[in-house]
Amino acid sequence: MHQKRLSAPKILPIPRKEHKFTVKTMPGPHPKERAIPLLIIVRDILKYCSTYREAKSIIARKEIYVDGRPIRHHQFPVGVMDVITVPRLKQAFRVLPTIGEKLTLHPITEDEAQFKIVRINGKRLVKGGKLQLNSHDGRSFLFDLSDVRRDKKLKKYNVGDSLKISLPDQEILEHLPLKEGMYGLIVFGKNMGKVGKIEKITPGTAFQKPLVTLSYDGHEVTTLLEYMIIIGKDEPEITLPEEILKWPEIEASRT
């Protein structure tokens, strides 16, 4: 299934006028406006091949892993914080935002490829007396209420917090709460690709969604709270591209 390039989501890092059509993202863990089809990653970003047929064949042979699991469908949606590994080439990448409302693949070490950070987007009680947490990448974490009552840490999990989890078994390694002083990364919207410490969290109202203000190197930026992911306490838990670390300079050069 294909989609016209001119009407494709802005987040796709592809030439718009080079060809008429591109690959359409299938339904999956990330919404299409925030995801890249796996085939585009293989062919256009990593440049492992030059044609649609070759990229589709590479994926069908289970040579590309997402979050520690082989993916066979070329339209699979890959989104922010996902870890791409290519065992045969011993290469690993993390999907991160860039300045300019695009996604990029940042090379990471084998050790860093063993975990990812997910944002808690939902928290609710489900049948069977369990607490369910839903993350930004479509995952669900289930806990028995008896465990929640005994473990004070589980009670503190809230929407907007982040979890550092192991791959592929998604064991929770660390809880990163949403609060002032934490490191945040903007992953969507006009300010995506900017990082900083949380200076202020503005609660939502009937007319305005919650906002968050980040501070970095003497600069501040405010965005919707839902556009940001907590990535660390005293420092980021993940390595970041130079473009993200130098966003104030890049922004100044464009004005």
XYZ file of N, CA and C in Angstrom:
765
model
N 0.850 -1.192 0.000
C 0.000 0.000 0.000
C 0.888 1.244 0.000
N 0.494 2.247 -0.811
C 1.323 3.430 -0.963
C 0.565 4.700 -0.589
N 1.340 5.770 -0.454
C 0.785 7.074 -0.126
C 1.531 8.127 -0.926
N 0.825 9.173 -1.347
C 1.475 10.246 -2.076
C 2.475 10.962 -1.167
N 3.659 11.223 -1.708
C 4.714 11.843 -0.906
C 4.340 13.245 -0.423
N 3.651 13.998 -1.268
C 3.317 15.370 -0.903
C 2.375 15.438 0.294
N 1.558 14.399 0.479
C 0.610 14.393 1.595
C 1.065 13.502 2.750
N 2.282 12.950 2.662
C 2.801 12.076 3.722
C 3.056 12.886 4.990
N 3.020 12.243 6.161
C 3.287 12.958 7.413
C 4.599 13.738 7.357
N 4.601 14.933 7.912
C 5.770 15.805 7.872
C 6.984 15.169 8.523
N 6.750 14.258 9.447
C 7.826 13.659 10.232
C 8.722 12.741 9.400
N 8.239 12.301 8.217
C 9.032 11.402 7.373
C 10.186 12.162 6.728
N 11.438 11.694 6.901
C 12.602 12.369 6.315
C 12.831 11.930 4.873
N 11.908 12.309 3.973
C 11.989 11.877 2.573
C 11.839 13.077 1.647
N 12.449 13.014 0.438
C 12.214 14.057 -0.566
C 10.749 14.020 -0.996
N 10.130 15.166 -1.126
C 8.700 15.207 -1.430
C 8.404 15.175 -2.928
N 9.341 15.605 -3.757
C 9.052 15.729 -5.183
C 9.856 14.772 -6.058
N 10.670 13.922 -5.422
C 11.522 13.012 -6.193
C 10.702 11.930 -6.881
N 9.724 11.373 -6.166
C 8.810 10.377 -6.718
C 7.401 10.731 -6.266
N 6.414 10.117 -6.907
C 5.026 10.446 -6.590
C 4.549 9.775 -5.307
N 4.965 8.499 -5.104
C 4.451 7.730 -3.973
C 5.560 7.298 -3.012
N 5.154 6.985 -1.796
C 6.044 6.394 -0.801
C 5.272 5.315 -0.046
N 5.934 4.654 0.894
C 5.305 3.575 1.652
C 4.362 4.157 2.707
N 3.208 3.543 2.853
C 2.239 3.969 3.859
C 2.438 3.175 5.142
N 2.404 3.859 6.275
C 2.573 3.199 7.569
C 1.324 2.399 7.931
N 1.522 1.164 8.381
C 0.407 0.333 8.823
C 0.024 0.693 10.256
N -1.198 0.361 10.693
C -1.561 0.574 12.100
C -0.635 -0.228 13.011
N -0.267 0.347 14.146
C 0.658 -0.349 15.038
C 0.879 0.410 16.326
N 2.034 0.237 16.948
C 2.299 0.829 18.266
C 2.426 2.347 18.278
N 2.707 2.948 17.116
C 2.825 4.406 17.036
C 1.816 4.953 16.030
N 1.206 6.105 16.294
C 0.312 6.727 15.309
C 1.095 7.123 14.065
N 0.441 7.085 12.910
C 1.143 7.291 11.643
C 1.800 8.660 11.536
N 1.217 9.672 12.195
C 1.807 11.005 12.109
C 3.064 11.142 12.962
N 3.391 10.082 13.738
C 4.598 10.104 14.571
C 5.492 8.902 14.295
N 5.379 8.298 13.125
C 6.125 7.064 12.853
C 6.685 7.040 11.437
N 7.700 6.177 11.256
C 8.317 5.950 9.955
C 8.132 4.480 9.590
N 7.670 4.173 8.375
C 7.598 2.765 7.966
C 8.998 2.149 7.955
N 9.111 0.910 8.379
C 10.413 0.259 8.480
C 11.142 0.246 7.145
N 10.426 0.112 6.047
C 11.079 0.080 4.737
C 11.833 1.374 4.451
N 11.268 2.507 4.816
C 11.951 3.786 4.598
C 13.232 3.861 5.421
N 13.214 3.298 6.618
C 14.425 3.262 7.443
C 15.516 2.449 6.759
N 15.149 1.276 6.253
C 16.127 0.380 5.627
C 16.673 0.963 4.331
N 15.796 1.502 3.495
C 16.217 1.965 2.169
C 16.708 3.408 2.146
N 15.962 4.318 2.771
C 16.242 5.745 2.610
C 17.123 6.350 3.702
N 17.044 5.803 4.923
C 17.838 6.373 6.018
C 19.148 5.612 6.207
N 19.063 4.311 6.403
C 20.273 3.502 6.574
C 20.937 3.170 5.243
N 20.160 3.249 4.170
C 20.674 3.021 2.811
C 21.336 1.648 2.662
N 20.691 0.631 3.203
C 21.175 -0.738 3.041
C 20.906 -1.256 1.633
N 20.039 -0.580 0.903
C 19.716 -0.961 -0.470
C 19.138 0.265 -1.165
N 18.799 0.104 -2.435
C 18.318 1.263 -3.195
C 16.910 1.104 -3.750
N 16.336 -0.085 -3.631
C 15.016 -0.302 -4.213
C 14.008 -0.809 -3.186
N 12.749 -0.630 -3.519
C 11.643 -1.104 -2.678
C 11.725 -2.614 -2.506
N 11.955 -3.323 -3.602
C 11.979 -4.790 -3.554
C 13.110 -5.307 -2.668
N 14.291 -4.706 -2.775
C 15.425 -5.151 -1.957
C 15.162 -4.910 -0.465
N 14.627 -3.743 -0.137
C 14.342 -3.428 1.262
C 13.292 -4.374 1.835
N 12.280 -4.650 1.050
C 11.221 -5.561 1.491
C 11.775 -6.957 1.750
N 12.725 -7.384 0.917
C 13.344 -8.701 1.072
C 14.192 -8.768 2.341
N 14.965 -7.714 2.613
C 15.796 -7.666 3.825
C 14.928 -7.796 5.069
N 13.820 -7.080 5.078
C 12.918 -7.110 6.231
C 12.253 -8.472 6.362
N 11.832 -9.045 5.251
C 11.163 -10.353 5.273
C 12.082 -11.449 5.797
N 13.398 -11.280 5.637
C 14.366 -12.279 6.114
C 14.663 -12.119 7.612
N 13.951 -11.234 8.279
C 14.099 -10.996 9.723
C 15.494 -10.488 10.089
N 16.043 -9.620 9.249
C 17.370 -9.072 9.530
C 17.309 -7.774 10.335
N 16.120 -7.196 10.458
C 15.964 -5.938 11.183
C 15.130 -6.178 12.434
N 15.673 -5.767 13.573
C 14.980 -5.939 14.849
C 14.521 -4.579 15.376
N 13.333 -4.553 15.954
C 12.824 -3.359 16.629
C 12.555 -3.724 18.083
N 13.225 -3.044 18.985
C 13.099 -3.319 20.426
C 13.378 -4.781 20.759
N 14.380 -5.336 20.082
C 14.829 -6.690 20.393
C 14.054 -7.805 19.734
N 13.096 -7.468 18.865
C 12.298 -8.503 18.201
C 12.354 -8.320 16.685
N 12.499 -9.420 15.926
C 12.545 -9.305 14.468
C 11.192 -8.882 13.910
N 11.222 -7.966 12.952
C 10.000 -7.478 12.312
C 10.016 -7.897 10.845
N 8.916 -8.458 10.375
C 8.862 -8.964 9.005
C 8.033 -8.091 8.075
N 7.266 -7.161 8.612
C 6.391 -6.357 7.755
C 7.046 -5.018 7.430
N 7.143 -4.711 6.139
C 7.864 -3.511 5.705
C 7.135 -2.210 6.039
N 5.833 -2.292 6.374
C 5.079 -1.088 6.718
C 5.012 -0.843 8.230
N 5.705 -1.670 8.999
C 5.656 -1.560 10.459
C 6.054 -0.151 10.903
N 5.260 0.484 11.792
C 5.561 1.854 12.231
C 6.637 1.911 13.317
N 7.711 2.600 13.021
C 8.805 2.784 13.973
C 8.740 4.220 14.488
N 8.771 4.378 15.818
C 8.611 5.710 16.386
C 9.681 6.082 17.393
N 9.507 7.235 17.998
C 10.513 7.803 18.890
C 10.824 6.863 20.054
N 12.084 6.753 20.379
C 12.665 5.917 21.430
C 12.809 4.446 21.039
N 12.246 4.035 19.912
C 12.422 2.648 19.478
C 13.902 2.366 19.217
N 14.317 1.142 19.477
C 15.701 0.719 19.251
C 15.741 -0.211 18.043
N 16.503 0.184 17.034
C 16.676 -0.619 15.822
C 18.024 -1.322 15.904
N 18.033 -2.638 15.750
C 19.294 -3.382 15.733
C 19.368 -4.244 14.481
N 20.594 -4.387 13.990
C 20.865 -5.234 12.826
C 21.961 -6.204 13.251
N 21.594 -7.347 13.813
C 22.577 -8.282 14.380
C 23.685 -8.676 13.411
N 23.340 -8.893 12.160
C 24.350 -9.359 11.197
C 25.453 -8.327 11.000
N 25.109 -7.043 11.108
C 26.088 -5.967 10.928
C 26.587 -5.408 12.260
N 26.037 -5.939 13.358
C 26.395 -5.467 14.701
C 26.208 -3.958 14.826
N 25.061 -3.484 14.349
C 24.733 -2.064 14.417
C 23.462 -1.863 15.238
N 23.395 -0.723 15.932
C 22.222 -0.404 16.741
C 21.959 1.101 16.683
N 20.685 1.462 16.696
C 20.279 2.863 16.602
C 19.066 3.111 17.499
N 18.957 4.350 17.975
C 17.749 4.764 18.684
C 17.047 5.832 17.849
N 15.734 5.725 17.717
C 14.958 6.708 16.969
C 14.718 7.925 17.858
N 15.177 9.086 17.389
C 15.068 10.317 18.176
C 14.579 11.463 17.296
N 14.012 12.502 17.903
C 13.550 13.658 17.129
C 14.712 14.556 16.741
N 14.507 15.347 15.706
C 15.505 16.329 15.299
C 14.854 17.705 15.231
N 15.689 18.727 15.204
C 15.187 20.072 14.968
C 14.639 20.104 13.541
N 13.429 20.564 13.375
C 12.836 20.576 12.045
C 11.710 19.576 11.892
N 11.254 19.014 13.021
C 10.078 18.137 13.046
C 10.251 16.866 12.224
N 11.426 16.264 12.320
C 11.698 14.987 11.666
C 12.202 13.995 12.715
N 12.293 12.728 12.313
C 12.895 11.698 13.152
C 14.212 11.268 12.537
N 15.161 10.867 13.378
C 16.459 10.411 12.904
C 16.865 9.151 13.647
N 17.868 8.446 13.125
C 18.417 7.262 13.789
C 19.776 7.622 14.367
N 19.884 7.559 15.687
C 21.124 7.904 16.381
C 21.878 6.625 16.735
N 23.124 6.453 16.249
C 23.897 5.237 16.567
C 24.130 5.106 18.070
N 23.956 3.896 18.598
C 24.169 3.637 20.023
C 24.998 2.374 20.198
N 25.515 2.174 21.401
C 26.327 0.996 21.691
C 25.438 -0.223 21.923
N 26.074 -1.377 21.952
C 25.342 -2.615 22.225
C 24.710 -2.576 23.611
N 25.420 -2.002 24.582
C 24.871 -1.903 25.940
C 23.635 -1.010 25.980
N 23.693 0.121 25.275
C 22.551 1.037 25.294
C 21.352 0.465 24.540
N 21.619 -0.447 23.626
C 20.531 -1.071 22.867
C 19.726 -2.055 23.709
N 20.159 -2.289 24.936
C 19.470 -3.245 25.802
C 18.299 -2.616 26.564
N 18.072 -1.304 26.381
C 16.968 -0.663 27.097
C 16.366 0.468 26.275
N 15.178 0.891 26.671
C 14.552 2.068 26.078
C 13.754 2.795 27.154
N 13.359 4.011 26.851
C 12.544 4.807 27.762
C 11.165 4.999 27.143
N 10.135 4.722 27.935
C 8.763 4.886 27.457
C 8.013 5.845 28.376
N 7.093 6.571 27.801
C 6.266 7.520 28.560
C 4.950 6.856 28.945
N 4.528 7.029 30.182
C 3.236 6.496 30.618
C 2.132 7.426 30.117
N 1.297 6.905 29.217
C 0.202 7.698 28.655
C -1.149 7.391 29.289
N -1.243 6.257 30.006
C -2.519 5.886 30.602
C -2.336 5.029 31.838
N -3.281 5.139 32.768
C -3.251 4.355 34.005
C -4.694 4.057 34.388
N -5.026 2.761 34.528
C -6.415 2.406 34.841
C -6.499 1.031 35.482
N -7.649 0.770 36.094
C -7.934 -0.545 36.649
C -8.630 -1.385 35.594
N -8.253 -2.660 35.476
C -8.861 -3.553 34.495
C -9.398 -4.792 35.204
N -10.104 -5.620 34.446
C -10.702 -6.827 35.015
C -9.634 -7.722 35.639
N -10.043 -8.442 36.658
C -9.111 -9.339 37.316
C -8.363 -8.691 38.459
N -8.775 -7.479 38.828
C -8.111 -6.798 39.931
C -6.683 -6.416 39.625
N -6.462 -5.820 38.446
C -5.109 -5.443 38.044
C -5.042 -3.960 37.696
N -3.852 -3.401 37.894
C -3.560 -2.037 37.482
C -2.816 -2.102 36.155
N -3.285 -1.335 35.176
C -2.653 -1.344 33.852
C -2.063 0.024 33.535
N -0.798 0.013 33.115
C -0.141 1.216 32.613
C 0.034 1.065 31.113
N -0.305 2.105 30.353
C -0.121 2.097 28.906
C 0.954 3.110 28.531
N 1.870 2.717 27.646
C 2.976 3.590 27.271
C 2.781 4.179 25.877
N 3.624 5.143 25.536
C 3.493 5.859 24.268
C 3.737 4.977 23.060
N 4.395 3.826 23.257
C 4.705 2.933 22.140
C 3.799 1.705 22.113
N 2.628 1.818 22.727
C 1.638 0.754 22.637
C 1.789 -0.388 23.614
N 2.707 -0.296 24.556
C 2.902 -1.374 25.534
C 1.890 -1.268 26.669
N 1.668 -2.411 27.316
C 0.836 -2.461 28.517
C 1.615 -3.156 29.625
N 1.565 -2.585 30.810
C 2.200 -3.171 31.988
C 1.101 -3.472 32.999
N 1.010 -4.731 33.436
C -0.034 -5.150 34.366
C 0.548 -5.474 35.736
N -0.135 -5.014 36.788
C 0.290 -5.278 38.158
C -0.923 -5.728 38.970
N -0.742 -6.737 39.802
C -1.798 -7.134 40.733
C -1.988 -6.038 41.771
N -3.235 -5.743 42.101
C -3.498 -4.692 43.083
C -2.879 -5.012 44.435
N -2.773 -6.293 44.748
C -2.138 -6.670 46.015
C -0.676 -6.248 46.028
N -0.017 -6.350 44.859
C 1.377 -5.912 44.764
C 1.474 -4.395 44.881
N 0.490 -3.703 44.283
C 0.492 -2.240 44.321
C 0.359 -1.743 45.756
N -0.492 -2.416 46.537
C -0.695 -2.005 47.933
C 0.565 -2.216 48.769
N 1.310 -3.278 48.423
C 2.526 -3.585 49.199
C 3.718 -2.732 48.777
N 3.794 -2.428 47.485
C 4.964 -1.744 46.940
C 4.658 -0.256 46.742
N 5.276 0.595 47.550
C 5.024 2.029 47.466
C 5.461 2.602 46.121
N 6.471 1.976 45.484
C 6.951 2.478 44.202
C 5.862 2.400 43.137
N 5.093 1.302 43.151
C 4.048 1.128 42.150
C 2.962 2.188 42.287
N 2.700 2.631 43.511
C 1.673 3.642 43.739
C 2.062 4.982 43.112
N 3.346 5.191 42.920
C 3.825 6.485 42.444
C 3.846 6.599 40.923
N 3.537 5.527 40.191
C 3.518 5.595 38.735
C 2.326 6.433 38.278
N 2.588 7.490 37.523
C 1.521 8.380 37.065
C 1.678 8.711 35.588
N 0.578 9.142 34.986
C 0.614 9.573 33.589
C 1.595 10.737 33.454
N 2.454 10.665 32.444
C 3.478 11.686 32.238
C 4.842 11.256 32.731
N 4.882 10.283 33.649
C 6.161 9.720 34.090
C 6.764 8.882 32.963
N 8.031 8.530 33.111
C 8.684 7.624 32.169
C 9.182 6.382 32.893
N 9.320 5.309 32.141
C 9.889 4.068 32.650
C 11.071 3.676 31.777
N 12.173 3.337 32.414
C 13.312 2.763 31.702
C 13.133 1.255 31.754
N 13.005 0.614 30.584
C 12.704 -0.816 30.553
C 13.763 -1.576 29.766
N 13.933 -2.847 30.107
C 14.881 -3.698 29.393
C 14.240 -4.214 28.113
N 15.074 -4.558 27.145
C 14.599 -5.117 25.876
C 15.199 -6.492 25.660
N 14.383 -7.445 25.165
C 12.983 -7.285 24.745
C 11.955 -7.619 25.822
N 12.388 -7.991 27.027
C 11.444 -8.532 28.014
C 10.695 -7.465 28.807
N 10.956 -6.191 28.551
C 10.313 -5.018 29.154
C 10.212 -5.056 30.679
N 11.281 -5.509 31.315
C 11.365 -5.408 32.775
C 11.626 -3.952 33.148
N 10.924 -3.443 34.146
C 11.099 -2.056 34.568
C 12.403 -1.920 35.351
N 13.315 -1.108 34.823
C 14.620 -0.908 35.444
C 14.659 0.341 36.325
N 13.887 1.352 35.929
C 13.916 2.612 36.680
C 12.644 3.407 36.408
N 12.199 4.119 37.425
C 11.039 5.004 37.315
C 11.532 6.440 37.268
N 11.126 7.178 36.228
C 11.524 8.569 36.063
C 10.277 9.444 36.201
N 10.041 10.012 37.384
C 8.802 10.762 37.629
C 8.769 12.121 36.935
N 7.570 12.569 36.641
C 7.365 13.890 36.064
C 7.387 14.923 37.186
N 8.456 15.711 37.244
C 8.557 16.765 38.254
C 9.646 17.748 37.836
N 9.658 18.896 38.469
C 10.660 19.912 38.160
C 12.061 19.393 38.468
N 13.016 19.769 37.610
C 14.395 19.344 37.783
C 14.781 18.129 36.967
N 13.781 17.402 36.440
C 14.067 16.239 35.607
C 14.421 16.687 34.192
N 15.130 15.822 33.456
C 15.455 16.110 32.061
C 14.308 15.665 31.167
N 13.917 16.542 30.243
C 12.857 16.210 29.305
C 13.311 16.419 27.871
N 12.726 15.658 26.957
C 13.011 15.771 25.528
C 11.690 15.971 24.799
N 11.601 17.016 23.993
C 10.386 17.281 23.224
C 10.416 16.418 21.968
N 9.394 15.595 21.792
C 9.410 14.592 20.721
C 8.360 14.832 19.651
N 7.589 15.914 19.773
C 6.578 16.206 18.758
C 6.272 17.697 18.777
N 5.755 18.203 17.659
C 5.410 19.613 17.572
C 6.543 20.471 17.037
N 6.324 21.765 16.968
C 7.292 22.676 16.351
C 8.601 22.770 17.127
N 8.596 22.386 18.401
C 9.817 22.451 19.217
C 10.492 21.097 19.389
N 10.082 20.096 18.632
C 10.661 18.766 18.805
C 12.162 18.791 18.548
N 12.867 17.963 19.308
C 14.313 17.916 19.194
C 15.024 18.780 20.219
N 14.259 19.452 21.087
C 14.866 20.297 22.111
C 14.841 19.577 23.456
N 15.923 19.715 24.201
C 16.075 19.034 25.484
C 16.335 20.063 26.572
N 16.051 19.710 27.816
C 16.343 20.623 28.908
C 15.790 20.124 30.227
N 16.126 20.833 31.295
C 15.585 20.504 32.613
C 14.225 21.178 32.787
N 13.320 20.469 33.437
C 11.985 21.014 33.648
C 12.041 22.150 34.666
N 11.641 23.345 34.221
C 11.594 24.514 35.092
C 10.210 24.709 35.694
N 9.188 24.382 34.892
C 7.827 24.655 35.350
C 6.844 23.725 34.661
N 5.865 23.239 35.419
C 4.763 22.451 34.870
C 3.481 23.228 35.130
N 2.784 23.600 34.061
C 1.555 24.379 34.176
C 0.349 23.464 34.013
N -0.465 23.304 35.053
C -1.636 22.421 34.955
C -2.595 22.873 33.859
N -3.344 21.932 33.328
C -4.313 22.251 32.297
C -5.571 22.882 32.868
N -6.334 23.516 31.992
C -7.616 24.118 32.352
C -8.665 23.627 31.362
N -9.856 24.154 31.473
C -10.927 23.781 30.542
C -10.620 24.249 29.125
N -9.714 25.226 29.000
C -9.421 25.800 27.688
C -7.983 25.561 27.229
N -7.147 25.002 28.078
C -5.732 24.838 27.743
C -5.190 23.527 28.291
N -4.500 22.773 27.442
C -3.869 21.535 27.891
C -2.672 21.855 28.786
N -2.228 20.894 29.617
C -1.055 21.127 30.471
C 0.183 21.490 29.652
N 0.988 22.389 30.196
C 2.209 22.843 29.530
C 3.424 22.519 30.384
N 4.588 22.495 29.737
C 5.838 22.291 30.460
C 6.886 23.234 29.881
N 7.710 23.804 30.753
C 8.783 24.703 30.330
C 10.126 24.055 30.645
N 10.980 23.947 29.618
C 12.312 23.371 29.767
C 13.360 24.472 29.697
N 14.443 24.294 30.456
C 15.551 25.244 30.455
C 16.839 24.519 30.090
N 17.604 25.119 29.151
C 18.857 24.485 28.728
C 19.829 25.554 28.253
N 20.996 25.602 28.875
C 22.062 26.507 28.450
C 21.573 27.960 28.355
N 20.766 28.366 29.332
C 20.302 29.744 29.364
C 19.096 30.040 28.496
N 18.550 29.044 27.855
C 17.390 29.226 26.991
C 16.196 28.446 27.546
N 15.011 28.967 27.301
C 13.793 28.290 27.744
C 12.869 28.024 26.558
N 12.103 26.947 26.678
C 11.120 26.605 25.647
C 9.910 25.991 26.341
N 8.724 26.368 25.884
C 7.479 25.852 26.453
C 6.709 25.080 25.396
N 6.175 23.931 25.788
C 5.421 23.094 24.857
C 4.314 22.370 25.612
N 3.459 21.673 24.869
C 2.439 20.853 25.511
C 3.109 19.724 26.284
N 2.615 19.442 27.459
C 3.198 18.393 28.294
C 3.195 17.046 27.579
N 2.162 16.777 26.796
C 2.052 15.491 26.105
C 3.088 15.329 24.997
N 3.774 16.405 24.630
C 4.803 16.349 23.589
C 6.185 16.022 24.150
N 6.309 15.890 25.460
C 7.619 15.692 26.092
C 7.722 14.336 26.778
N 8.927 13.773 26.744
C 9.222 12.524 27.443
C 10.352 12.777 28.440
N 10.177 12.334 29.681
C 11.245 12.416 30.683
C 12.340 11.426 30.293
N 13.602 11.889 30.241
C 14.693 11.002 29.826
C 15.799 10.872 30.871
N 15.634 11.484 32.041
C 16.669 11.327 33.052
C 16.449 12.212 34.265
N 17.241 11.954 35.292
C 17.182 12.748 36.525
C 18.277 13.813 36.511
N 19.472 13.472 36.956
C 20.566 14.440 36.967
C 21.159 14.651 35.576
N 20.999 13.671 34.721
C 21.467 13.761 33.340
C 20.655 12.775 32.503
N 20.655 12.936 31.165
C 19.895 12.016 30.320
C 20.394 10.578 30.459
N 19.463 9.632 30.464
C 19.799 8.213 30.546
C 20.237 7.660 29.193
N 20.007 8.426 28.130
C 20.356 7.990 26.780
C 21.335 8.987 26.164
N 22.142 8.519 25.221
C 23.006 9.437 24.485
C 22.160 10.187 23.465
N 22.557 11.427 23.192
C 21.791 12.286 22.296
C 22.669 12.808 21.167
N 22.100 13.046 19.986
C 22.864 13.615 18.874
C 23.331 15.036 19.183
N 24.397 15.458 18.532
C 24.917 16.815 18.720
C 23.860 17.859 18.392
N 23.021 17.565 17.416
C 21.991 18.523 17.009
C 21.045 18.857 18.162
N 20.713 17.846 18.963
C 19.834 18.082 20.112
C 20.570 18.865 21.195
N 21.831 18.512 21.441
C 22.608 19.167 22.492
C 22.946 20.617 22.146
N 22.902 20.959 20.861
C 23.239 22.316 20.428
C 22.025 23.063 19.891
N 20.826 22.679 20.346
C 19.631 23.298 19.771
C 19.566 24.811 19.944
N 20.073 25.406 21.047
C 20.020 26.874 21.123
C 20.837 27.543 20.014
N 22.013 26.963 19.698
C 22.847 27.522 18.636
C 22.158 27.393 17.286
N 21.568 26.236 17.045
C 20.887 26.005 15.767
C 19.716 26.958 15.603
N 18.961 27.139 16.675
C 17.804 28.038 16.614
C 18.244 29.476 16.382
N 19.343 29.877 17.034
C 19.838 31.247 16.869
C 20.316 31.495 15.443
N 20.915 30.472 14.819
C 21.428 30.621 13.456
C 20.314 30.741 12.424
N 19.113 30.329 12.800
C 17.990 30.367 11.859
C 17.169 31.643 11.966
N 17.493 32.463 12.966
C 16.727 33.706 13.145
C 17.493 34.903 12.592
